[in-house]
Short mmCIF file of C-alpha atoms and ligand atoms in Angstrom, two decimals:
data_model
loop_
_atom_site.label_atom_id
_atom_site.label_comp_id
_atom_site.label_asym_id
_atom_site.label_seq_id
_atom_site.Cartn_x
_atom_site.Cartn_y
_atom_site.Cartn_z
CA MET A 1 1.25 20.82 -9.27
CA GLY A 2 -0.62 19.07 -12.07
CA ASP A 3 -4.10 17.89 -12.99
CA ARG A 4 -3.65 14.26 -13.77
CA LEU A 5 -6.27 13.33 -11.15
CA LYS A 6 -8.54 16.36 -11.48
CA GLY A 7 -12.11 15.43 -10.57
CA LYS A 8 -11.13 12.11 -9.09
CA VAL A 9 -11.78 10.97 -5.52
CA ALA A 10 -9.36 8.50 -3.90
CA LEU A 11 -9.37 6.46 -0.70
CA ILE A 12 -5.90 5.50 0.57
CA THR A 13 -5.59 2.99 3.44
CA GLY A 14 -2.66 3.27 5.83
CA GLY A 15 -2.25 6.86 4.72
CA THR A 16 -0.62 8.11 7.91
CA SER A 17 2.94 7.01 7.09
CA GLY A 18 5.40 5.99 4.41
CA ILE A 19 4.01 5.08 1.01
CA GLY A 20 0.39 5.91 1.87
CA GLU A 21 1.27 9.39 3.10
CA ALA A 22 3.46 10.13 0.06
CA THR A 23 0.68 8.94 -2.25
CA ALA A 24 -1.91 11.11 -0.53
CA GLU A 25 0.36 14.17 -0.97
CA LEU A 26 1.01 13.43 -4.67
CA PHE A 27 -2.64 12.70 -5.44
CA VAL A 28 -3.74 16.01 -3.88
CA LEU A 29 -1.02 17.87 -5.80
CA GLU A 30 -2.41 16.24 -8.97
CA GLY A 31 -5.91 17.54 -8.30
CA ALA A 32 -7.58 14.62 -6.51
CA GLN A 33 -9.74 14.75 -3.43
CA VAL A 34 -8.33 12.20 -1.01
CA VAL A 35 -9.56 10.39 2.07
CA ILE A 36 -6.74 8.98 4.15
CA SER A 37 -7.68 6.09 6.40
CA GLY A 38 -5.56 4.86 9.28
CA ARG A 39 -5.29 4.24 13.00
CA SER A 40 -3.12 7.16 14.18
CA ASN A 41 -5.78 9.83 14.63
CA ASP A 42 -3.42 12.67 15.56
CA LYS A 43 -1.11 11.99 12.66
CA GLY A 44 -3.95 11.40 10.15
CA SER A 45 -5.74 14.62 11.13
CA ALA A 46 -2.47 16.59 10.93
CA ILE A 47 -1.70 15.22 7.44
CA ALA A 48 -5.24 16.01 6.23
CA GLN A 49 -4.98 19.52 7.63
CA ARG A 50 -1.61 20.08 5.95
CA LEU A 51 -3.03 18.90 2.58
CA GLY A 52 -6.01 21.28 2.82
CA ASP A 53 -9.67 21.10 1.86
CA ASN A 54 -9.09 18.33 -0.69
CA ALA A 55 -8.07 15.88 2.01
CA ALA A 56 -9.87 14.26 4.92
CA TYR A 57 -8.89 11.67 7.49
CA VAL A 58 -11.02 8.80 8.74
CA HIS A 59 -10.12 6.29 11.43
CA ALA A 60 -10.05 2.73 10.14
CA ASP A 61 -8.39 -0.51 11.19
CA VAL A 62 -8.25 -2.59 8.02
CA THR A 63 -8.47 -5.85 9.97
CA GLN A 64 -12.06 -4.85 10.79
CA GLU A 65 -14.63 -5.31 8.04
CA GLU A 66 -16.95 -2.65 9.49
CA ASP A 67 -14.10 -0.10 9.44
CA ILE A 68 -13.37 -0.85 5.77
CA LYS A 69 -17.02 -0.39 4.85
CA ALA A 70 -17.28 2.75 6.98
CA SER A 71 -14.23 4.34 5.26
CA VAL A 72 -15.77 3.80 1.84
CA ASP A 73 -19.04 5.31 3.14
CA ALA A 74 -17.09 8.25 4.66
CA THR A 75 -15.42 8.88 1.30
CA LEU A 76 -18.80 9.04 -0.42
CA GLU A 77 -20.09 11.38 2.30
CA HIS A 78 -17.06 13.70 2.15
CA PHE A 79 -16.51 13.95 -1.57
CA GLY A 80 -19.57 12.32 -3.21
CA ARG A 81 -17.91 9.51 -5.19
CA LEU A 82 -15.07 7.00 -5.28
CA ASP A 83 -12.76 6.67 -8.32
CA VAL A 84 -9.56 5.26 -6.88
CA LEU A 85 -8.91 2.84 -4.01
CA PHE A 86 -5.30 2.29 -2.90
CA ASN A 87 -5.25 -0.74 -0.59
CA ASN A 88 -1.91 0.11 0.97
CA ALA A 89 -2.04 -0.52 4.74
CA GLY A 90 0.34 -3.14 6.00
CA ALA A 91 3.03 -4.09 8.46
CA PRO A 92 5.72 -6.72 8.75
CA VAL A 93 4.57 -10.20 9.70
CA ARG A 94 7.27 -11.97 11.65
CA THR A 95 7.38 -15.72 12.02
CA THR A 96 9.51 -18.66 10.94
CA LEU A 97 8.73 -21.94 9.24
CA ASP A 98 9.18 -23.93 12.43
CA SER A 99 7.46 -21.49 14.81
CA ILE A 100 4.46 -20.41 12.72
CA SER A 101 1.14 -20.50 14.56
CA GLN A 102 -2.54 -20.42 13.62
CA GLU A 103 -2.82 -17.05 15.34
CA GLN A 104 0.04 -15.52 13.33
CA ILE A 105 -1.41 -16.85 10.08
CA GLU A 106 -4.82 -15.38 10.89
CA GLN A 107 -3.36 -12.00 11.91
CA GLY A 108 -1.26 -11.84 8.74
CA VAL A 109 -4.10 -12.81 6.47
CA HIS A 110 -6.49 -10.34 8.13
CA LEU A 111 -4.06 -7.46 7.85
CA LEU A 112 -2.64 -8.03 4.37
CA LEU A 113 -5.14 -10.10 2.39
CA SER A 114 -8.67 -9.83 3.79
CA SER A 115 -8.21 -6.07 3.90
CA VAL A 116 -7.62 -6.06 0.15
CA MET A 117 -10.48 -8.48 -0.64
CA LEU A 118 -12.97 -6.53 1.49
CA GLY A 119 -11.70 -3.16 0.28
CA ILE A 120 -12.42 -4.28 -3.29
CA ARG A 121 -15.78 -5.64 -2.27
CA TYR A 122 -17.00 -2.33 -0.82
CA ALA A 123 -15.44 -0.16 -3.57
CA VAL A 124 -17.10 -2.00 -6.43
CA GLU A 125 -20.66 -0.59 -6.17
CA PRO A 126 -19.63 3.09 -5.93
CA MET A 127 -17.19 2.58 -8.79
CA LYS A 128 -19.80 0.88 -10.94
CA ALA A 129 -22.04 3.87 -10.27
CA ASN A 130 -19.32 6.13 -11.83
CA GLY A 131 -18.91 3.79 -14.79
CA GLY A 132 -15.48 2.67 -13.66
CA GLY A 133 -12.53 3.16 -11.40
CA SER A 134 -9.01 2.11 -10.49
CA ILE A 135 -8.13 -0.23 -7.64
CA ILE A 136 -4.46 -0.47 -6.73
CA ASN A 137 -3.23 -3.01 -4.21
CA ASN A 138 0.15 -2.68 -2.56
CA SER A 139 1.84 -6.06 -2.82
CA SER A 140 5.62 -6.67 -2.65
CA ILE A 141 8.54 -8.25 -4.46
CA ALA A 142 8.48 -10.60 -1.47
CA GLY A 143 5.55 -12.23 -3.32
CA LEU A 144 7.84 -12.91 -6.27
CA ARG A 145 11.20 -13.93 -4.81
CA TYR A 146 12.81 -15.78 -1.91
CA ARG A 147 14.22 -13.87 1.09
CA GLN A 148 12.61 -10.52 0.35
CA GLY A 149 10.48 -10.90 3.44
CA ASP A 150 9.27 -13.39 6.02
CA LEU A 151 7.77 -16.58 4.50
CA LEU A 152 4.22 -15.86 5.69
CA TYR A 153 4.36 -12.20 4.57
CA SER A 154 5.75 -13.31 1.17
CA ALA A 155 3.07 -15.98 0.64
CA ILE A 156 0.28 -13.55 1.56
CA LYS A 157 1.65 -10.86 -0.79
CA ALA A 158 1.76 -13.45 -3.61
CA ALA A 159 -1.91 -14.08 -2.89
CA VAL A 160 -2.63 -10.33 -3.02
CA THR A 161 -1.04 -10.18 -6.48
CA HIS A 162 -2.92 -13.19 -7.81
CA TYR A 163 -6.26 -12.09 -6.35
CA SER A 164 -5.82 -8.65 -7.90
CA LYS A 165 -5.26 -10.15 -11.37
CA LEU A 166 -8.36 -12.33 -11.05
CA ALA A 167 -10.42 -9.40 -9.74
CA GLY A 168 -9.28 -7.28 -12.69
CA VAL A 169 -10.67 -9.90 -15.10
CA GLU A 170 -14.05 -9.89 -13.32
CA LEU A 171 -14.26 -6.13 -12.95
CA GLY A 172 -12.76 -5.09 -16.28
CA PRO A 173 -16.15 -5.31 -18.08
CA HIS A 174 -17.42 -2.66 -15.60
CA GLY A 175 -14.53 -0.33 -16.42
CA ILE A 176 -12.85 -1.07 -13.09
CA ARG A 177 -9.15 -1.75 -13.43
CA VAL A 178 -7.40 -3.74 -10.71
CA ASN A 179 -3.60 -3.64 -10.54
CA VAL A 180 -0.87 -4.25 -8.04
CA ILE A 181 2.37 -2.51 -7.29
CA SER A 182 5.23 -4.70 -6.09
CA PRO A 183 7.64 -2.37 -4.34
CA GLY A 184 11.22 -3.39 -3.72
CA ALA A 185 12.98 -2.11 -0.62
CA ILE A 186 11.54 1.36 0.05
CA ALA A 187 12.82 3.52 2.87
CA THR A 188 9.89 3.85 5.26
CA PRO A 189 9.30 3.23 8.99
CA ILE A 190 8.22 -0.33 8.16
CA PHE A 191 11.91 -1.21 8.53
CA TRP A 192 12.08 0.02 12.12
CA GLY A 193 8.81 -1.46 13.39
CA GLY A 194 6.17 0.44 11.40
CA SER A 195 4.51 3.78 11.96
CA GLU A 196 3.23 2.89 15.43
CA ARG A 197 6.82 2.47 16.65
CA ALA A 198 7.92 5.56 14.69
CA ASN A 199 5.24 7.58 16.51
CA THR A 200 6.96 6.79 19.83
CA LEU A 201 10.31 8.17 18.65
CA THR A 202 11.46 11.78 18.31
CA ALA A 203 11.76 13.45 14.90
CA GLU A 204 15.57 13.30 15.26
CA GLU A 205 15.53 9.57 16.08
CA ASN A 206 13.32 8.83 13.06
CA ALA A 207 15.51 11.00 10.80
CA ARG A 208 18.64 9.11 11.96
CA LYS A 209 17.01 5.74 11.28
CA MET A 210 15.85 6.91 7.86
CA SER A 211 19.27 8.16 6.89
CA LYS A 212 21.03 4.93 7.93
CA LEU A 213 18.37 2.83 6.18
CA GLN A 214 18.71 4.75 2.91
CA GLY A 215 22.46 4.05 2.88
CA ASN A 216 21.90 0.32 3.46
CA LEU A 217 19.18 0.03 0.83
CA ALA A 218 21.29 1.85 -1.76
CA ASN A 219 23.85 -0.94 -1.41
CA ALA A 220 21.28 -3.66 -2.00
CA THR A 221 19.89 -2.55 -5.37
CA PRO A 222 21.42 -2.38 -8.86
CA LEU A 223 20.57 1.32 -9.04
CA PRO A 224 22.87 3.05 -6.53
CA MET A 225 20.02 4.62 -4.58
CA SER A 226 17.37 3.75 -2.06
CA GLY A 227 13.76 3.41 -3.18
CA MET A 228 11.66 6.16 -1.64
CA ALA A 229 7.95 6.34 -0.82
CA VAL A 230 7.45 8.84 -3.64
CA ASP A 231 8.67 6.26 -6.16
CA ILE A 232 5.69 4.07 -5.28
CA ALA A 233 3.38 7.10 -5.15
CA GLU A 234 4.37 7.90 -8.76
CA ALA A 235 3.53 4.32 -9.80
CA ALA A 236 0.16 4.62 -8.07
CA LEU A 237 -0.44 7.94 -9.84
CA TYR A 238 0.16 6.29 -13.23
CA LEU A 239 -2.24 3.44 -12.43
CA ALA A 240 -4.87 5.82 -11.01
CA SER A 241 -4.80 8.31 -13.88
CA GLU A 242 -5.93 8.29 -17.52
CA ALA A 243 -2.33 7.47 -18.49
CA GLY A 244 -2.99 3.97 -17.18
CA ARG A 245 -6.41 3.54 -18.74
CA PHE A 246 -5.46 0.32 -20.65
CA VAL A 247 -3.50 -1.21 -17.81
CA ASN A 248 -5.41 -3.93 -15.96
CA CYS A 249 -4.45 -7.10 -14.01
CA HIS A 250 -0.87 -5.87 -14.02
CA ASP A 251 1.89 -6.24 -11.44
CA LEU A 252 4.00 -3.09 -11.63
CA VAL A 253 7.33 -3.94 -10.07
CA VAL A 254 9.15 -0.86 -8.77
CA ASP A 255 12.37 -2.15 -7.27
CA GLY A 256 15.40 -0.55 -8.94
CA GLY A 257 16.19 -3.94 -10.48
CA ARG A 258 16.37 -5.87 -7.21
CA THR A 259 14.31 -8.85 -8.49
CA SER A 260 16.87 -9.39 -11.26
CA LEU A 261 19.64 -9.93 -8.73
CA PHE A 262 20.49 -13.56 -8.08
CA ASN A 263 23.02 -13.71 -5.30
CA GLU A 264 21.40 -15.73 -2.57
CA SER A 265 22.94 -18.93 -1.24
CA VAL A 266 20.55 -21.62 -0.06
CA HIS A 267 23.37 -23.23 1.96
CA PRO A 268 24.88 -20.43 4.07
CA SER A 269 28.55 -21.16 4.97
P1 NAD B 1 4.68 2.21 6.98
O1 NAD B 1 4.85 1.48 8.25
O2 NAD B 1 5.38 3.50 6.82
O3 NAD B 1 3.14 2.46 6.65
C1 NAD B 1 2.19 1.44 6.83
C2 NAD B 1 0.84 2.06 7.14
O4 NAD B 1 -0.13 1.04 7.32
C3 NAD B 1 0.88 2.87 8.43
O5 NAD B 1 0.13 4.05 8.27
C4 NAD B 1 0.22 1.94 9.44
O6 NAD B 1 -0.37 2.62 10.52
C5 NAD B 1 -0.82 1.30 8.54
N1 NAD B 1 -1.40 0.09 9.15
C6 NAD B 1 -0.75 -0.97 9.65
N2 NAD B 1 -1.67 -1.82 10.16
C7 NAD B 1 -2.89 -1.27 9.97
C8 NAD B 1 -4.22 -1.64 10.27
N3 NAD B 1 -4.50 -2.80 10.91
N4 NAD B 1 -5.24 -0.82 9.90
C9 NAD B 1 -4.97 0.33 9.27
N5 NAD B 1 -3.74 0.76 8.98
C10 NAD B 1 -2.72 -0.04 9.32
O7 NAD B 1 5.14 1.20 5.83
P2 NAD B 1 5.14 1.34 4.21
O8 NAD B 1 6.45 0.85 3.75
O9 NAD B 1 4.63 2.63 3.75
O10 NAD B 1 4.07 0.18 3.85
C11 NAD B 1 2.93 0.38 3.02
C12 NAD B 1 2.64 -0.91 2.25
O11 NAD B 1 3.73 -1.18 1.39
C13 NAD B 1 2.49 -2.16 3.10
O12 NAD B 1 1.41 -2.94 2.62
C14 NAD B 1 3.78 -2.91 2.88
O13 NAD B 1 3.64 -4.30 3.03
C15 NAD B 1 4.09 -2.52 1.44
N6 NAD B 1 5.50 -2.68 1.04
C16 NAD B 1 6.48 -1.92 1.62
C17 NAD B 1 7.77 -2.09 1.20
C18 NAD B 1 8.92 -1.29 1.78
O14 NAD B 1 10.08 -1.64 1.51
N7 NAD B 1 8.66 -0.21 2.53
C19 NAD B 1 8.12 -3.07 0.25
C20 NAD B 1 7.07 -3.82 -0.29
C21 NAD B 1 5.78 -3.62 0.11
#
């Protein structure tokens, strides 16, 4: 328990699973008041209840502009201000170069990129009213390297990173910092179909998948361990807190060294 976010109010999208859930827990432990937004009402309400009076849940689908706006409004209603926005919600986008369709492109862009752009848009006014704020966008090392994700997912995450840097230049004069985190492989339900699929499995089934995944990821990173959701939560805490006050337009890569590996063959045997 610390006070690195004492007095701060944060909105975390996709806060009902994985990285978003771990970040909500850490932020509350560090003194913040947190609104978790997401689509799993039962899970979101249970997490908010577990975290106590300094947490609240609001239903929001980040592919819907009105939901994004409503979650910012709900944060202001619940806790009176907005200091930190973590645009975190996401899911795998699965397509291939020769099967990609207009529909898949639009779905991917809505989920992973428009959500970030509109989240920033609606956070700016309340943050300006506070004299500043911290916006953190969850990107990916897939936006930096080949074969760390599907092509469409990777291209959209690269756009998230670039947009964040440009937004940080425009918003810096208002005291609003915009940064991205590029996680490497982090053990979360995203690897077995995302939280919606995880919600259909028993606790034992999810625990088994998590345990197997951690073993596999530990073998794919220079550090002999799997990245965990809390590793990204700690990065978000740094960017959200006073410790990160001079950090803007930055891509914080948290990947155990994975982006420095170069062992891919373009011509598989
Ligand atoms: P996760 O599946 O555990 O959590 C994703 C969350 O986003 C869930 O709560 C899900 O319900 C929510 N979500 C999905 N679609 C949504 C929508 N339309 N509206 C609102 N919420 C929605 O996965 P995670 O690993 O915690 O992923 C969080 C973010 O981290 C994603 O943006 C993902 O792309 C990024 N990321 C993850 C990894 C990794 O290895 N786990 C690596 C790089 C980047």
